[in-house]
Amino acid sequence: MSPSQITEDYYMILEVGQNATSEMIVAAYKRLALKLHPDRNLNHDTTKEFQLKNYNKLKLGQAYDTLKDVSKRREYDRRRPSINREYFSHQSTQTSRPDSTSTSRPESLSEAAQIAALQKLKHDRDEKWRVRKIAIELSIFELRRGIRQLEQEIKILNITLAAEAVAVAQKNSWGAWLLSAIYKRAEDSEEEKARKDRGIQERRIEKDMKERWLEFRKVSLKNEEDLLRRTKEEVDAADLCDNKEIQRLRDVMRAREQMERQEKERIERERLAKIWKEHQEQREREEAERFRKTPADIYAREQTQRRKESNGQKYTNFDFGNKGNGANRTSSCKHQGWWHKV
């Protein structure tokens, strides 16, 4: 497999830390292979997961083949930071760029669907980060335990070497020489001296190797702690970007809902204004009709009054005429005044 084709975090697949030993890698591979093997687990969901997800035989085999080989693992470790960045970048943009088979324009998705997709992306990222964090923290724990053990072993070796150095110095001192002459102490044989010297040299070499291992473990611990910090920063940055996008989409939804609400209110106001206008026009028409009919009624009443007054005046003139003439005509009446009594 060429380096350009590596896009998976093999340490995450095997659930081990970057400083895992060969024995830890082999044990992790066997554990996952047995756990997900369909012949060992008849659960259909586990079988499907074994076939479709990253923890299948192909991915486990690729991770195991790469990490168990020293040269391949060294090259992979050199490229691993860029692989992690590409992985999290791909996960961050996977949902924001929908599949072309489903839609040719991401804008065609509704804001609610985009928010749901981003939330699912965040959930998946958090799950992967949780697994990755556990693996890194386990590696950090093992490194710290190994460091404490090496420090204790180096401390014991230092005490032993110091005691042996004191014993050799005392043996070669003047006092020891004088006492040996007085008490006639038995000298060690050449073989015993060679054995002791060889033991001292072996302990010194062991101490030097353990100190080198201790320094390497401390560097590895710092690298793992830095990796944990950087990975968390990348996850937090991706979550922050998604949160901003979710907030923007929610703002768009609220703005659209506000516009729709304002449009409904405008339509309702126009409807009420139209009703009020129609009612006002109806009242104006009724008022105009009332004022239009009033002069005719007044004119009709005036005509009736005039006719009544005209008729009354005519009857009054007729009575007065008769009374005036009657007084003059009584004396000349041929009926001897009795007519007016009839």
Short mmCIF file of C-alpha atoms in Angstrom, two decimals:
data_model
loop_
_atom_site.label_atom_id
_atom_site.label_comp_id
_atom_site.label_asym_id
_atom_site.label_seq_id
_atom_site.Cartn_x
_atom_site.Cartn_y
_atom_site.Cartn_z
CA MET A 1 0.00 0.00 0.00
CA SER A 2 1.46 3.32 -1.00
CA PRO A 3 1.68 6.02 1.69
CA SER A 4 -0.72 8.26 -0.22
CA GLN A 5 -3.48 5.67 0.16
CA ILE A 6 -3.35 5.56 3.97
CA THR A 7 -6.39 7.34 5.36
CA GLU A 8 -7.13 5.28 8.49
CA ASP A 9 -5.85 5.63 12.04
CA TYR A 10 -4.47 2.14 12.59
CA TYR A 11 -3.91 2.75 16.30
CA MET A 12 -7.58 3.62 16.65
CA ILE A 13 -8.59 0.50 14.72
CA LEU A 14 -6.50 -1.72 17.01
CA GLU A 15 -7.48 0.35 20.09
CA VAL A 16 -3.88 0.78 21.23
CA GLY A 17 -1.63 3.76 21.85
CA GLN A 18 1.11 4.98 19.57
CA ASN A 19 3.79 3.56 21.89
CA ALA A 20 2.24 0.12 22.15
CA THR A 21 4.72 -2.74 22.03
CA SER A 22 4.63 -5.52 19.45
CA GLU A 23 3.12 -7.86 22.03
CA MET A 24 0.32 -5.36 22.76
CA ILE A 25 -0.41 -4.99 19.03
CA VAL A 26 -0.59 -8.76 18.52
CA ALA A 27 -2.84 -9.17 21.58
CA ALA A 28 -5.15 -6.36 20.44
CA TYR A 29 -5.40 -7.84 16.94
CA LYS A 30 -6.29 -11.29 18.27
CA ARG A 31 -8.81 -9.86 20.72
CA LEU A 32 -10.64 -7.82 18.07
CA ALA A 33 -10.49 -10.60 15.49
CA LEU A 34 -12.00 -13.08 17.93
CA LYS A 35 -14.55 -10.57 19.16
CA LEU A 36 -15.85 -9.72 15.70
CA HIS A 37 -15.40 -13.05 13.95
CA PRO A 38 -18.80 -14.37 12.73
CA ASP A 39 -17.93 -17.96 13.73
CA ARG A 40 -17.33 -16.88 17.32
CA ASN A 41 -20.33 -14.55 17.59
CA LEU A 42 -23.60 -15.53 15.94
CA ASN A 43 -25.25 -12.19 16.63
CA HIS A 44 -26.35 -10.79 13.27
CA ASP A 45 -25.62 -7.21 14.21
CA THR A 46 -22.07 -8.10 15.21
CA THR A 47 -21.60 -10.03 11.96
CA LYS A 48 -22.82 -7.06 9.95
CA GLU A 49 -20.55 -4.76 11.88
CA PHE A 50 -17.67 -7.13 11.17
CA GLN A 51 -18.43 -7.03 7.47
CA LEU A 52 -19.21 -3.37 6.94
CA LYS A 53 -17.42 -1.24 9.53
CA ASN A 54 -13.78 -0.36 10.13
CA TYR A 55 -13.23 -3.26 12.52
CA ASN A 56 -13.52 -5.89 9.79
CA LYS A 57 -10.89 -8.36 8.76
CA LEU A 58 -9.49 -6.15 5.99
CA LYS A 59 -9.01 -3.08 8.20
CA LEU A 60 -7.63 -5.13 11.07
CA GLY A 61 -5.28 -6.89 8.69
CA GLN A 62 -4.03 -3.63 7.21
CA ALA A 63 -3.51 -2.12 10.64
CA TYR A 64 -1.78 -5.24 11.96
CA ASP A 65 0.48 -5.64 8.91
CA THR A 66 1.55 -2.00 9.12
CA LEU A 67 2.16 -1.72 12.86
CA LYS A 68 3.89 -5.06 13.39
CA ASP A 69 6.55 -4.19 10.77
CA VAL A 70 9.19 -1.84 12.20
CA SER A 71 9.95 0.06 8.98
CA LYS A 72 6.28 0.38 7.96
CA ARG A 73 5.35 1.51 11.45
CA ARG A 74 8.12 4.13 11.49
CA GLU A 75 6.93 5.53 8.15
CA TYR A 76 3.31 5.46 9.33
CA ASP A 77 4.20 7.27 12.57
CA ARG A 78 5.98 9.91 10.54
CA ARG A 79 2.86 10.55 8.45
CA ARG A 80 0.32 10.02 11.22
CA PRO A 81 -0.27 13.68 12.19
CA SER A 82 -1.28 14.53 8.62
CA ILE A 83 -3.45 11.39 8.47
CA ASN A 84 -5.31 12.51 11.60
CA ARG A 85 -5.85 15.98 10.18
CA GLU A 86 -7.16 14.54 6.91
CA TYR A 87 -9.41 12.13 8.81
CA PHE A 88 -11.04 14.75 11.02
CA SER A 89 -11.24 17.22 8.14
CA HIS A 90 -13.00 14.59 6.04
CA GLN A 91 -15.40 13.83 8.88
CA SER A 92 -16.07 17.56 9.35
CA THR A 93 -16.98 18.18 5.73
CA GLN A 94 -18.69 14.88 4.91
CA THR A 95 -22.15 16.05 5.97
CA SER A 96 -21.74 19.64 4.85
CA ARG A 97 -21.19 18.29 1.31
CA PRO A 98 -24.14 15.93 0.65
CA ASP A 99 -23.82 13.08 -1.81
CA SER A 100 -24.33 14.13 -5.42
CA THR A 101 -26.65 11.17 -5.95
CA SER A 102 -29.14 12.56 -3.48
CA THR A 103 -28.95 16.23 -4.44
CA SER A 104 -26.83 18.37 -6.70
CA ARG A 105 -27.12 21.47 -4.53
CA PRO A 106 -26.51 21.51 -0.77
CA GLU A 107 -28.71 24.61 -0.58
CA SER A 108 -31.71 22.53 -1.59
CA LEU A 109 -31.71 20.91 1.82
CA SER A 110 -33.92 22.61 4.33
CA GLU A 111 -32.32 24.27 7.31
CA ALA A 112 -33.86 21.69 9.64
CA ALA A 113 -32.37 18.82 7.62
CA GLN A 114 -28.97 20.50 7.58
CA ILE A 115 -29.11 21.03 11.34
CA ALA A 116 -30.03 17.37 11.86
CA ALA A 117 -27.14 16.29 9.62
CA LEU A 118 -24.67 18.51 11.48
CA GLN A 119 -25.87 17.22 14.83
CA LYS A 120 -25.43 13.64 13.62
CA LEU A 121 -21.95 14.53 12.41
CA LYS A 122 -21.10 15.94 15.83
CA HIS A 123 -22.45 12.82 17.51
CA ASP A 124 -20.38 10.52 15.27
CA ARG A 125 -17.30 12.67 15.80
CA ASP A 126 -17.78 12.55 19.56
CA GLU A 127 -18.10 8.77 19.47
CA LYS A 128 -14.88 8.42 17.46
CA TRP A 129 -13.15 10.91 19.73
CA ARG A 130 -14.29 8.96 22.79
CA VAL A 131 -12.75 5.75 21.42
CA ARG A 132 -9.59 7.60 20.39
CA LYS A 133 -9.32 9.30 23.76
CA ILE A 134 -9.63 6.00 25.61
CA ALA A 135 -6.85 4.49 23.48
CA ILE A 136 -4.53 7.46 24.02
CA GLU A 137 -5.25 7.65 27.74
CA LEU A 138 -4.58 3.91 28.03
CA SER A 139 -1.25 4.42 26.28
CA ILE A 140 -0.44 7.33 28.61
CA PHE A 141 -1.32 5.19 31.62
CA GLU A 142 0.94 2.36 30.44
CA LEU A 143 3.78 4.78 29.74
CA ARG A 144 3.51 6.38 33.16
CA ARG A 145 3.43 2.98 34.83
CA GLY A 146 6.47 1.90 32.82
CA ILE A 147 8.26 5.12 33.77
CA ARG A 148 7.59 4.56 37.46
CA GLN A 149 8.80 0.96 37.17
CA LEU A 150 11.98 1.99 35.35
CA GLU A 151 12.67 4.72 37.87
CA GLN A 152 12.30 2.21 40.70
CA GLU A 153 14.59 -0.32 38.96
CA ILE A 154 17.18 2.37 38.24
CA LYS A 155 17.01 3.45 41.87
CA ILE A 156 17.66 -0.13 43.04
CA LEU A 157 20.55 -0.49 40.59
CA ASN A 158 22.05 2.77 41.80
CA ILE A 159 21.85 1.58 45.40
CA THR A 160 23.39 -1.79 44.47
CA LEU A 161 26.18 -0.23 42.43
CA ALA A 162 26.88 2.29 45.17
CA ALA A 163 27.09 -0.49 47.76
CA GLU A 164 29.40 -2.51 45.51
CA ALA A 165 31.58 0.54 44.94
CA VAL A 166 31.83 1.12 48.70
CA ALA A 167 32.70 -2.54 49.23
CA VAL A 168 35.43 -2.41 46.58
CA ALA A 169 36.81 0.83 48.02
CA GLN A 170 36.89 -0.62 51.51
CA LYS A 171 38.55 -3.77 50.25
CA ASN A 172 41.28 -1.78 48.53
CA SER A 173 41.84 0.62 51.42
CA TRP A 174 44.89 0.61 53.73
CA GLY A 175 42.82 -0.47 56.68
CA ALA A 176 41.56 -3.53 54.88
CA TRP A 177 45.14 -4.36 53.81
CA LEU A 178 46.40 -4.14 57.40
CA LEU A 179 43.48 -6.19 58.72
CA SER A 180 44.04 -8.82 56.07
CA ALA A 181 47.67 -9.09 57.18
CA ILE A 182 46.64 -9.48 60.82
CA TYR A 183 43.62 -11.75 60.43
CA LYS A 184 44.78 -13.55 57.33
CA ARG A 185 41.48 -13.21 55.45
CA ALA A 186 41.01 -15.49 52.50
CA GLU A 187 41.40 -13.81 49.15
CA ASP A 188 38.79 -14.29 46.44
CA SER A 189 39.75 -16.53 43.62
CA GLU A 190 40.33 -15.15 40.18
CA GLU A 191 37.11 -16.75 39.01
CA GLU A 192 35.17 -15.11 41.86
CA LYS A 193 36.74 -11.75 41.12
CA ALA A 194 35.88 -12.10 37.45
CA ARG A 195 32.30 -13.03 38.33
CA LYS A 196 31.91 -10.02 40.61
CA ASP A 197 33.43 -7.70 38.05
CA ARG A 198 31.20 -9.14 35.36
CA GLY A 199 28.15 -8.62 37.61
CA ILE A 200 29.11 -5.02 38.24
CA GLN A 201 29.56 -4.38 34.52
CA GLU A 202 26.24 -6.03 33.70
CA ARG A 203 24.44 -3.90 36.27
CA ARG A 204 26.07 -0.78 34.89
CA ILE A 205 25.04 -1.74 31.36
CA GLU A 206 21.54 -2.56 32.61
CA LYS A 207 21.36 0.79 34.39
CA ASP A 208 22.48 2.59 31.24
CA MET A 209 19.90 0.75 29.11
CA LYS A 210 17.12 1.44 31.61
CA GLU A 211 18.05 5.11 31.70
CA ARG A 212 17.86 5.18 27.91
CA TRP A 213 14.50 3.41 28.01
CA LEU A 214 13.34 5.85 30.68
CA GLU A 215 14.26 8.81 28.50
CA PHE A 216 12.51 7.22 25.51
CA ARG A 217 9.39 6.56 27.59
CA LYS A 218 9.35 10.15 28.81
CA VAL A 219 9.59 11.43 25.24
CA SER A 220 6.85 9.02 24.18
CA LEU A 221 4.69 10.17 27.09
CA LYS A 222 5.10 13.78 26.05
CA ASN A 223 4.22 12.87 22.45
CA GLU A 224 1.08 11.03 23.56
CA GLU A 225 0.02 13.92 25.79
CA ASP A 226 0.61 16.35 22.91
CA LEU A 227 -1.34 14.07 20.58
CA LEU A 228 -4.24 13.95 23.04
CA ARG A 229 -4.21 17.73 23.33
CA ARG A 230 -3.96 18.33 19.55
CA THR A 231 -6.67 15.80 18.75
CA LYS A 232 -8.98 17.36 21.31
CA GLU A 233 -8.28 20.81 19.87
CA GLU A 234 -9.11 19.54 16.38
CA VAL A 235 -12.36 17.98 17.60
CA ASP A 236 -13.25 21.14 19.53
CA ALA A 237 -12.49 23.29 16.49
CA ALA A 238 -14.67 21.08 14.28
CA ASP A 239 -17.48 21.20 16.86
CA LEU A 240 -17.16 24.97 17.10
CA CYS A 241 -17.41 25.28 13.32
CA ASP A 242 -20.49 23.05 13.27
CA ASN A 243 -22.05 24.95 16.17
CA LYS A 244 -21.59 28.22 14.31
CA GLU A 245 -23.19 26.73 11.21
CA ILE A 246 -26.09 25.37 13.27
CA GLN A 247 -26.56 28.78 14.87
CA ARG A 248 -26.50 30.44 11.44
CA LEU A 249 -29.13 28.02 10.14
CA ARG A 250 -31.29 28.61 13.19
CA ASP A 251 -30.98 32.37 12.65
CA VAL A 252 -32.09 31.88 9.05
CA MET A 253 -35.07 29.83 10.23
CA ARG A 254 -36.02 32.45 12.82
CA ALA A 255 -35.67 35.25 10.26
CA ARG A 256 -37.85 33.39 7.78
CA GLU A 257 -40.44 32.61 10.44
CA GLN A 258 -40.45 36.26 11.46
CA MET A 259 -40.92 37.34 7.85
CA GLU A 260 -43.76 34.85 7.43
CA ARG A 261 -45.36 36.07 10.64
CA GLN A 262 -45.01 39.69 9.54
CA GLU A 263 -46.49 38.81 6.15
CA LYS A 264 -49.47 37.14 7.83
CA GLU A 265 -49.92 40.16 10.07
CA ARG A 266 -49.76 42.47 7.05
CA ILE A 267 -52.36 40.41 5.20
CA GLU A 268 -54.59 40.43 8.29
CA ARG A 269 -54.20 44.19 8.66
CA GLU A 270 -55.07 44.70 5.00
CA ARG A 271 -58.10 42.44 5.38
CA LEU A 272 -59.33 44.35 8.42
CA ALA A 273 -58.62 47.68 6.72
CA LYS A 274 -60.61 46.55 3.69
CA ILE A 275 -63.52 45.49 5.90
CA TRP A 276 -63.40 48.80 7.78
CA LYS A 277 -63.23 50.72 4.50
CA GLU A 278 -66.21 48.85 3.08
CA HIS A 279 -68.14 49.49 6.28
CA GLN A 280 -67.22 53.18 6.18
CA GLU A 281 -68.24 53.47 2.54
CA GLN A 282 -71.55 51.79 3.36
CA ARG A 283 -72.17 54.30 6.14
CA GLU A 284 -71.28 57.17 3.84
CA ARG A 285 -73.69 55.88 1.21
CA GLU A 286 -76.43 55.57 3.79
CA GLU A 287 -75.78 59.11 5.05
CA ALA A 288 -75.77 60.45 1.52
CA GLU A 289 -79.02 58.65 0.76
CA ARG A 290 -80.56 60.01 3.92
CA PHE A 291 -79.56 63.58 3.10
CA ARG A 292 -80.71 63.11 -0.51
CA LYS A 293 -84.23 62.06 0.55
CA THR A 294 -84.72 64.75 3.26
CA PRO A 295 -85.32 67.84 0.98
CA ALA A 296 -88.02 65.98 -0.93
CA ASP A 297 -89.81 65.10 2.28
CA ILE A 298 -89.60 68.73 3.45
CA TYR A 299 -90.93 69.99 0.12
CA ALA A 300 -93.83 67.53 0.24
CA ARG A 301 -94.74 68.59 3.77
CA GLU A 302 -94.55 72.27 2.80
CA GLN A 303 -96.86 71.70 -0.18
CA THR A 304 -99.34 69.89 2.01
CA GLN A 305 -99.23 72.70 4.57
CA ARG A 306 -99.72 75.33 1.88
CA ARG A 307 -102.77 73.53 0.50
CA LYS A 308 -104.27 73.29 3.96
CA GLU A 309 -103.67 76.99 4.63
CA SER A 310 -105.09 77.93 1.24
CA ASN A 311 -108.27 75.96 1.83
CA GLY A 312 -108.72 77.44 5.33
CA GLN A 313 -108.36 81.02 4.08
CA LYS A 314 -110.97 80.43 1.41
CA TYR A 315 -113.52 79.15 3.92
CA THR A 316 -112.86 82.09 6.26
CA ASN A 317 -113.51 84.68 3.56
CA PHE A 318 -116.77 83.01 2.65
CA ASP A 319 -118.21 83.19 6.21
CA PHE A 320 -117.25 86.81 6.74
CA GLY A 321 -119.02 87.80 3.54
CA ASN A 322 -122.24 86.22 4.59
CA LYS A 323 -122.23 87.84 8.03
CA GLY A 324 -121.73 91.32 6.69
CA ASN A 325 -124.48 91.16 4.14
CA GLY A 326 -126.99 89.49 6.48
CA ALA A 327 -127.17 92.48 8.85
CA ASN A 328 -128.07 94.74 6.05
CA ARG A 329 -130.50 92.31 4.50
CA THR A 330 -132.57 91.62 7.65
CA SER A 331 -134.63 94.73 7.53
CA SER A 332 -135.61 94.15 3.98
CA CYS A 333 -136.29 90.47 4.38
CA LYS A 334 -139.69 89.45 3.06
CA HIS A 335 -139.93 86.70 5.55
CA GLN A 336 -140.30 89.15 8.43
CA GLY A 337 -137.07 88.17 10.11
CA TRP A 338 -137.73 84.56 10.70
CA TRP A 339 -135.29 83.14 8.03
CA HIS A 340 -132.27 83.73 10.02
CA LYS A 341 -133.83 81.73 12.83
CA VAL A 342 -134.20 78.65 10.70
#
